[in-house]
Short mmCIF file of C-alpha atoms and ligand atoms in Angstrom, two decimals:
data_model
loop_
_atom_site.label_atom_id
_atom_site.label_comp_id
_atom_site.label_asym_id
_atom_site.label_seq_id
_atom_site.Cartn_x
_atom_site.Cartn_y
_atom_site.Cartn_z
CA UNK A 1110 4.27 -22.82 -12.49
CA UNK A 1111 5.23 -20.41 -9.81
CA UNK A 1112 3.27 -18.83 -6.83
CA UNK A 1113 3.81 -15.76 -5.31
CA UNK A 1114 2.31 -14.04 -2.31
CA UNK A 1115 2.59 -10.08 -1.98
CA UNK A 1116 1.99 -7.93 1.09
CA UNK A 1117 -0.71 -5.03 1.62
CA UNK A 1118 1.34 -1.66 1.65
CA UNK A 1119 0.75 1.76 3.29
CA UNK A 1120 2.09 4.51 0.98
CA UNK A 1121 2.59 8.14 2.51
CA UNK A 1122 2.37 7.82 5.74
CA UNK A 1123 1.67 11.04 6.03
CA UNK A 1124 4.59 13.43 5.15
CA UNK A 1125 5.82 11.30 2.61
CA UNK A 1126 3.39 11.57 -0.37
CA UNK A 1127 4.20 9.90 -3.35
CA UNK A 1128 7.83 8.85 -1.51
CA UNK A 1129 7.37 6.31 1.18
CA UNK A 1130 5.58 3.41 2.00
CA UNK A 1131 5.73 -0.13 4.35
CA UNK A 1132 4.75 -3.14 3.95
CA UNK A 1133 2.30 -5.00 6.17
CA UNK A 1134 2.39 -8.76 6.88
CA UNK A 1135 -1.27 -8.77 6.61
CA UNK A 1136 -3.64 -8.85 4.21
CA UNK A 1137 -2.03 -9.99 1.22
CA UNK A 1138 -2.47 -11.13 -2.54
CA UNK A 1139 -1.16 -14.69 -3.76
CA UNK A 1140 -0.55 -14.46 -7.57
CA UNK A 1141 0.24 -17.89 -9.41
CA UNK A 1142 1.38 -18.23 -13.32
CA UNK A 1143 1.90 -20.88 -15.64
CA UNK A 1144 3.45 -20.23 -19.14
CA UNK A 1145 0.97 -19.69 -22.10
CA UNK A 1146 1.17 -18.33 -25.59
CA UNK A 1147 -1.40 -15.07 -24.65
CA UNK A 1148 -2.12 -13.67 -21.53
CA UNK A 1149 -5.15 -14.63 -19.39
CA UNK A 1150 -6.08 -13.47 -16.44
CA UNK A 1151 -8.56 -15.44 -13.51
CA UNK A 1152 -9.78 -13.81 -10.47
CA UNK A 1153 -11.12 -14.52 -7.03
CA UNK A 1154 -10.72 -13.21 -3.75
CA UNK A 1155 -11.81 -9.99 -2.01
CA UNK A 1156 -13.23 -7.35 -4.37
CA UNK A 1157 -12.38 -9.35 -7.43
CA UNK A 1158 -15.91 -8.75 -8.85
CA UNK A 1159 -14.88 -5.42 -9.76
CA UNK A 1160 -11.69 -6.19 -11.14
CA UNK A 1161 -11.52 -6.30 -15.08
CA UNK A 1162 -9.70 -9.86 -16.37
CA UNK A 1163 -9.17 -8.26 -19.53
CA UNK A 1164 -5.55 -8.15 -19.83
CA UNK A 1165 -5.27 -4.66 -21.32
CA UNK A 1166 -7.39 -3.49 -18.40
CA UNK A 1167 -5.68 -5.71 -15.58
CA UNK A 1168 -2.60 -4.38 -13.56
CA UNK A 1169 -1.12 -7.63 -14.30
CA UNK A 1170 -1.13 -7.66 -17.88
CA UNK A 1171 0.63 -4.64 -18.25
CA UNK A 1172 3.20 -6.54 -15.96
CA UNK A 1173 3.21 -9.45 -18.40
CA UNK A 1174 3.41 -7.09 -21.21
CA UNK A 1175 6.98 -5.52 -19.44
CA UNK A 1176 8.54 -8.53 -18.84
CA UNK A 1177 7.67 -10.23 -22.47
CA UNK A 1178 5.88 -13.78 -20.45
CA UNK A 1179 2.66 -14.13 -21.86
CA UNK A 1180 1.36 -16.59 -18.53
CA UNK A 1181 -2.25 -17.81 -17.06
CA UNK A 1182 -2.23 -15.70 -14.25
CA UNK A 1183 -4.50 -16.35 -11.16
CA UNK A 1184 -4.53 -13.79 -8.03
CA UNK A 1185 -6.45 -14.39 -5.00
CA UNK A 1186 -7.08 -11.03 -3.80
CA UNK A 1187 -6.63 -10.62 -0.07
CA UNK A 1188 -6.36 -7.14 -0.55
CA UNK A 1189 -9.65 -5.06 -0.94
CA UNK A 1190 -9.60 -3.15 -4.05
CA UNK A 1191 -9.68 1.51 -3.98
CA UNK A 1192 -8.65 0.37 -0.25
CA UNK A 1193 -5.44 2.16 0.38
CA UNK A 1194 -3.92 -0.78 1.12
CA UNK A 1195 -1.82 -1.00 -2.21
CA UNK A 1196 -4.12 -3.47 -3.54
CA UNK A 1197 -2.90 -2.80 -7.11
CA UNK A 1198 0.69 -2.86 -5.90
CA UNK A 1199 0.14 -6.48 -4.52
CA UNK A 1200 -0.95 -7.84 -7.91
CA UNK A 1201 1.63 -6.15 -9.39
CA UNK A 1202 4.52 -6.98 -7.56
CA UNK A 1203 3.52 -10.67 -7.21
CA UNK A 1204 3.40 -11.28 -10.98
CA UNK A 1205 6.51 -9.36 -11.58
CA UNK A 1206 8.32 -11.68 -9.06
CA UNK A 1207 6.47 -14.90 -10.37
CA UNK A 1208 6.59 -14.23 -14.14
CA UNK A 1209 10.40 -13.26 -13.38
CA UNK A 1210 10.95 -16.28 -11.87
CA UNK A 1211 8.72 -18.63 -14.69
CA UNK A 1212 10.61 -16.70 -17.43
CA UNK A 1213 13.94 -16.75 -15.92
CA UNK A 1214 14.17 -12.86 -16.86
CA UNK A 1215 17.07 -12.24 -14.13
CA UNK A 1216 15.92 -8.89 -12.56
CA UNK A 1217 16.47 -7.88 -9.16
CA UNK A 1218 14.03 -6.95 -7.08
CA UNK A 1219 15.08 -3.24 -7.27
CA UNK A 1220 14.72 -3.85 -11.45
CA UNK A 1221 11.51 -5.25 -10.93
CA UNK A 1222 9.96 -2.10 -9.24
CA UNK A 1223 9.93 0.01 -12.35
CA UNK A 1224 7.99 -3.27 -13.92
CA UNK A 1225 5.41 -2.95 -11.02
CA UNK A 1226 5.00 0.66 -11.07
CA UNK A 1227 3.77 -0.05 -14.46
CA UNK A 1228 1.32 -1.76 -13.59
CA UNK A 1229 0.02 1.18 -11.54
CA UNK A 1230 -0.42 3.26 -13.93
CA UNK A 1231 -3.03 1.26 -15.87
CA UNK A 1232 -4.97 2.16 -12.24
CA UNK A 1233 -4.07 5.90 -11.25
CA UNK A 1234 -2.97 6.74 -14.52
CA UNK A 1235 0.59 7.49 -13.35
CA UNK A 1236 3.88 4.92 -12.39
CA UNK A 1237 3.60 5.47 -8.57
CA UNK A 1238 6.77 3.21 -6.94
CA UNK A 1239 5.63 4.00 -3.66
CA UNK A 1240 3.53 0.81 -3.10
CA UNK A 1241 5.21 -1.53 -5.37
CA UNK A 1242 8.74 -0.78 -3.49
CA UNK A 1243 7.75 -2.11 -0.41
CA UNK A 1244 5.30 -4.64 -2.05
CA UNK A 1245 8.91 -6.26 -3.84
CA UNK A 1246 11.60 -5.07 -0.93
CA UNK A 1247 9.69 -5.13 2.42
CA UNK A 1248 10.63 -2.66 5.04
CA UNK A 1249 9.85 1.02 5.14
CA UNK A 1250 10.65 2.19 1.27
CA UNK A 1251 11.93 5.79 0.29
CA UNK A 1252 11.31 5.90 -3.64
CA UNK A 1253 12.37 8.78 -5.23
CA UNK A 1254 12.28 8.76 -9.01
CA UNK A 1255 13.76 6.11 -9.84
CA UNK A 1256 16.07 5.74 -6.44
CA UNK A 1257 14.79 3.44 -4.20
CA UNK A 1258 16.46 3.25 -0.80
CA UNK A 1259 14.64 0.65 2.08
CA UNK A 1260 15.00 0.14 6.03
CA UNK A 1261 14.14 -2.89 7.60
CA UNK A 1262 12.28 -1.86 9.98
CA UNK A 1263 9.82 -3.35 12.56
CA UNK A 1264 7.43 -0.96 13.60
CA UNK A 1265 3.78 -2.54 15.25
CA UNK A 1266 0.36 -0.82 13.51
CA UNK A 1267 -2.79 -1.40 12.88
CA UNK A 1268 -4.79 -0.01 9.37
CA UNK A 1269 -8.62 -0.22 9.41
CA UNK A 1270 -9.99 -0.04 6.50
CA UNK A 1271 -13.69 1.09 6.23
CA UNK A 1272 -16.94 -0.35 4.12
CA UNK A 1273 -16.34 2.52 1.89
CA UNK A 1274 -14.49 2.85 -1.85
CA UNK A 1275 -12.11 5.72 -2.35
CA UNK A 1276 -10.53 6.02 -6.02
CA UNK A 1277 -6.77 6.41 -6.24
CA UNK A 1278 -8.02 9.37 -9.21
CA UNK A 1279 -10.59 10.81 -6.99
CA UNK A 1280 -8.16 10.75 -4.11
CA UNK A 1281 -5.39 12.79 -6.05
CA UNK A 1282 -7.58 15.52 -7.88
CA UNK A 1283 -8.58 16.98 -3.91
CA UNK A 1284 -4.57 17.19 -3.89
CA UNK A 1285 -3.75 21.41 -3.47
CA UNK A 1286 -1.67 22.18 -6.16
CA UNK A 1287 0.61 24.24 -3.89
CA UNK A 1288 2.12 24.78 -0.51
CA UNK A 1289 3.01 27.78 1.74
CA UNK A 1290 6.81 27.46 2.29
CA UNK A 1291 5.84 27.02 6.24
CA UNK A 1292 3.81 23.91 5.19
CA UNK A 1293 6.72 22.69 3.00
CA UNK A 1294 9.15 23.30 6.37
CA UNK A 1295 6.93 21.32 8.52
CA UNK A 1296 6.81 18.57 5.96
CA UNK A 1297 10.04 18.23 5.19
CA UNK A 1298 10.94 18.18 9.21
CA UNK A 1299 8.17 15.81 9.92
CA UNK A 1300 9.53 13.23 7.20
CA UNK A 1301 13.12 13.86 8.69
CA UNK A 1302 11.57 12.40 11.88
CA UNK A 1303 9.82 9.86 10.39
CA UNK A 1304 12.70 8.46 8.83
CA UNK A 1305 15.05 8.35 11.73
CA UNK A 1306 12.47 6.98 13.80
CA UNK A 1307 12.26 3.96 11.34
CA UNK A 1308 15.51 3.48 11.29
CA UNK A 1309 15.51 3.31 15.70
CA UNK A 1310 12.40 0.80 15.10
CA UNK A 1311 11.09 3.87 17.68
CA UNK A 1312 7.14 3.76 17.02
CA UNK A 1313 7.08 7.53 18.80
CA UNK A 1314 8.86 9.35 16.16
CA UNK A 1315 7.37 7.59 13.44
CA UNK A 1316 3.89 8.34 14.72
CA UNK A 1317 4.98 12.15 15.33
CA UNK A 1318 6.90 12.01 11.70
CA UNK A 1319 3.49 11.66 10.37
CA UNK A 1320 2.06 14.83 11.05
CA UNK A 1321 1.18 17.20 7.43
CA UNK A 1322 -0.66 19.96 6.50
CA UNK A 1323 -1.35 19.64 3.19
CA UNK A 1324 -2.13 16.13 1.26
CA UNK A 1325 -3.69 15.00 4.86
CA UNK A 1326 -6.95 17.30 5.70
CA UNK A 1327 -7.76 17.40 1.83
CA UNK A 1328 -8.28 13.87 1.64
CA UNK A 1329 -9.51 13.48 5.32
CA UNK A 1330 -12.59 14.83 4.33
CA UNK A 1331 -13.38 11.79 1.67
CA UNK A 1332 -13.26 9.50 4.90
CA UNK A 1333 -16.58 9.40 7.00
CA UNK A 1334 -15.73 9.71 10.83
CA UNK A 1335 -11.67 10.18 9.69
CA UNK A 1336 -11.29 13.17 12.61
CA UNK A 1337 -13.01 10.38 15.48
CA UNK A 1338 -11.51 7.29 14.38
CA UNK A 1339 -7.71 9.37 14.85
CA UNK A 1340 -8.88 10.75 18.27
CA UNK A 1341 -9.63 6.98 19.06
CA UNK A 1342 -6.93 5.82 17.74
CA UNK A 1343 -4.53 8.26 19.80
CA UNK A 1344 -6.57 8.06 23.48
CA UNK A 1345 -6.02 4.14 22.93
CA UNK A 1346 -2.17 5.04 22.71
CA UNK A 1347 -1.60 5.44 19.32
CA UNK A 1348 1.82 7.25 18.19
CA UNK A 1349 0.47 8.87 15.18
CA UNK A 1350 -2.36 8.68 12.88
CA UNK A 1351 -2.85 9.40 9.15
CA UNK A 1352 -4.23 8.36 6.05
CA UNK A 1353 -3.08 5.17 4.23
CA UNK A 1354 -1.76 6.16 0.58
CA UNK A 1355 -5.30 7.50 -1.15
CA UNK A 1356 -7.43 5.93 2.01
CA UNK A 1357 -10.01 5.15 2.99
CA UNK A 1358 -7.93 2.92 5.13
CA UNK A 1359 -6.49 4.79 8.19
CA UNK A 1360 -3.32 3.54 9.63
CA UNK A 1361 -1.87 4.09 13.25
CA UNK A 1362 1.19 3.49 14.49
CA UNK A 1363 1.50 2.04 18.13
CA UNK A 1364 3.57 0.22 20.46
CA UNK A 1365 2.99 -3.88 20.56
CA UNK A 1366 0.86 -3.20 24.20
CA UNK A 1367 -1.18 -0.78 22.98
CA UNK A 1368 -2.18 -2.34 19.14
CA UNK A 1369 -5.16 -3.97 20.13
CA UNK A 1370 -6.21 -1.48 22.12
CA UNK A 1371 -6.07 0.65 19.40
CA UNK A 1372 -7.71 -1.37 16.96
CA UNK A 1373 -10.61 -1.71 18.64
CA UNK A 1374 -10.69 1.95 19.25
CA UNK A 1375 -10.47 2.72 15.28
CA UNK A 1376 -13.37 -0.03 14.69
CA UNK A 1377 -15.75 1.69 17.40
CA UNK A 1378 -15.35 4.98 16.15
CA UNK A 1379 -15.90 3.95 12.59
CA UNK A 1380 -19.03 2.50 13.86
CA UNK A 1381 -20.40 5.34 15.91
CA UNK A 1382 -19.80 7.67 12.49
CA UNK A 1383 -22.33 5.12 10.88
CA UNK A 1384 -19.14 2.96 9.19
CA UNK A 1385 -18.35 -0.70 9.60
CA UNK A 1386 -14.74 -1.17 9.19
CA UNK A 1387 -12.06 -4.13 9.82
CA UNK A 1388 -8.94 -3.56 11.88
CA UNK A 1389 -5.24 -5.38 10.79
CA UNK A 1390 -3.23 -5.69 13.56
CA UNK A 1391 -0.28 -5.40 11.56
CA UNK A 1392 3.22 -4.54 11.46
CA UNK A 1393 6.48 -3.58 8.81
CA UNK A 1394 7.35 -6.79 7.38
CA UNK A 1395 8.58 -8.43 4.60
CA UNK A 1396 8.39 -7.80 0.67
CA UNK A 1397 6.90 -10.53 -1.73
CA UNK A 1398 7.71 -13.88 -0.85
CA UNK A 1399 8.38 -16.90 -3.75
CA UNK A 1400 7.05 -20.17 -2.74
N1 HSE B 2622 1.04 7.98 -3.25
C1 HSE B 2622 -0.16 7.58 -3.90
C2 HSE B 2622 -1.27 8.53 -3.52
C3 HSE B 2622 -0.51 6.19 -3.42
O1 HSE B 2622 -1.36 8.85 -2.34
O2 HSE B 2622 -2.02 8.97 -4.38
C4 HSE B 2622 -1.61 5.58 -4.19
O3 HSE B 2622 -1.12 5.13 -5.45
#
């Protein structure tokens, strides 16, 4: 038997779609297997109702598949499902680590992202590494292809996620299928910043790395009160405010005085647009974690 718990994860973060992502140390998913001849899968936990157990239809079994270790495999979701808090990701990266572990398959936890991102495309219909990195290695991840490079940084924020579902599919078919070479510029400068500013664990950078013209106001628009709750967020002293990977959470990045400040902030706007929501006061953390 082995237990594992994986982190929540924030994927984009704005100028980096499809390329970075954090990890949170809140919520999280706790994933436990035992070996079996066939794969079964138990659920419980936040939005497991709507989570098929069906191996073939379960992140998790396409994990199981990967590795070859057939396991009973219970997850306690902590993470909300169509969230954008990586709630795939979790599952995904806790049973790679835990069937790794109960199989004694060897893989690192750089070998075990590809395994993830497998997972993640039985949910979004493509291998997205952008969760699942940070979900195995903690830190701020940069995955590109099949290079993944990580930071450990330690940046305070807070994502709010709001009583409303937004597909991962739906999210990516508003997507513009091109860019104006001044929006590409801006991009590629804002994501410059970003990065450096995670490496100086300096939350102003980051928060002004996240600015982007392109992915950002498409998707804004699937997120009742989105505009309010990031005018909220920066009065209350936010750094920067964007989407969190597909949304509907929104995530802001703060200094530690101003977080709950902020939080509070995102929840009341959310609620004057006509939205309950929950804030995380939250921060980059750690990757999964083997008990
Ligand atoms: N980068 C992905 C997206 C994250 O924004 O669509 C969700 O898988």
């Amino acid at each position: 038997m082995q237990t594992v718990r994986a982190p929540a994860t924030s994927a984009n973060l704005g100028s980096g779609f499809d390329v970075f992502g954090v990890a949170l140390d809140r919520p999280a998913d706790v994933v436990r297997v035992e070996k079996a001849d066939r794969t079964t899968i138990k659920m419980r936990g936040v939005g497991s109702q709507y989570i098929p157990e069906d191996p073939d239809k379960n992140v998790v079994g396409a994990v199981a598949d990967a590795l070859d270790a057939p396991a009973h495999i219970e997850i306690d979701k902590g993470v909300r499902p169509s969230s954008g808090l990586g709630s795939s990701a979790a599952s995904s990266a806790a049973a790679a680590v835990a069937l790794n572990a109960l199989y004694d398959r060897g893989y690192s936890r750089q070998e075990l992202v590809a395994v993830a991102a497998e997972g993640e495309a039985v949910v979004s219909g493509e291998a997205h590494a952008d969760n699942v990195a940070p979900a195995l290695l903690g830190g701020f991840t940069v995955a590109r292809g099949d290079a993944v490079t990580t930071v450990d940084a330690s940046i305070p924020l807070v994502a709010c996620l709001p009583e409303i579902a937004v597909s991962t599919r739906d999210a990516r078919r508003v997507v513009p299928e091109s860019a104006s070479m001044e929006d590409v510029v801006h991009t590629i400068g804002s994501a410059a910043t970003l990065s450096v500013g995670m490496c100086r664990n300096d939350p102003a950078l980051v928060g002004s790395g996240m600015d982007e013209r392109v992915v950002t106001p498409a998707r804004a628009e699937l997120i009742t009160g989105y505009d309010a709750v990031r005018e909220a967020a920066l009065d209350a002293g936010a750094t920067g405010v964007t989407v969190s990977g597909a949304g509907p959470a929104v995530i802001a990045v703060c200094r530690e005085s101003a977080r709950r400040d902020v939080a509070s902030a995102m929840v009341d706007a959310f609620s004057t647009a006509g939205v309950e929501s929950r804030a995380y006061q939250t921060r980059v953390s750690e990757g999964a974690t083997l008990y």
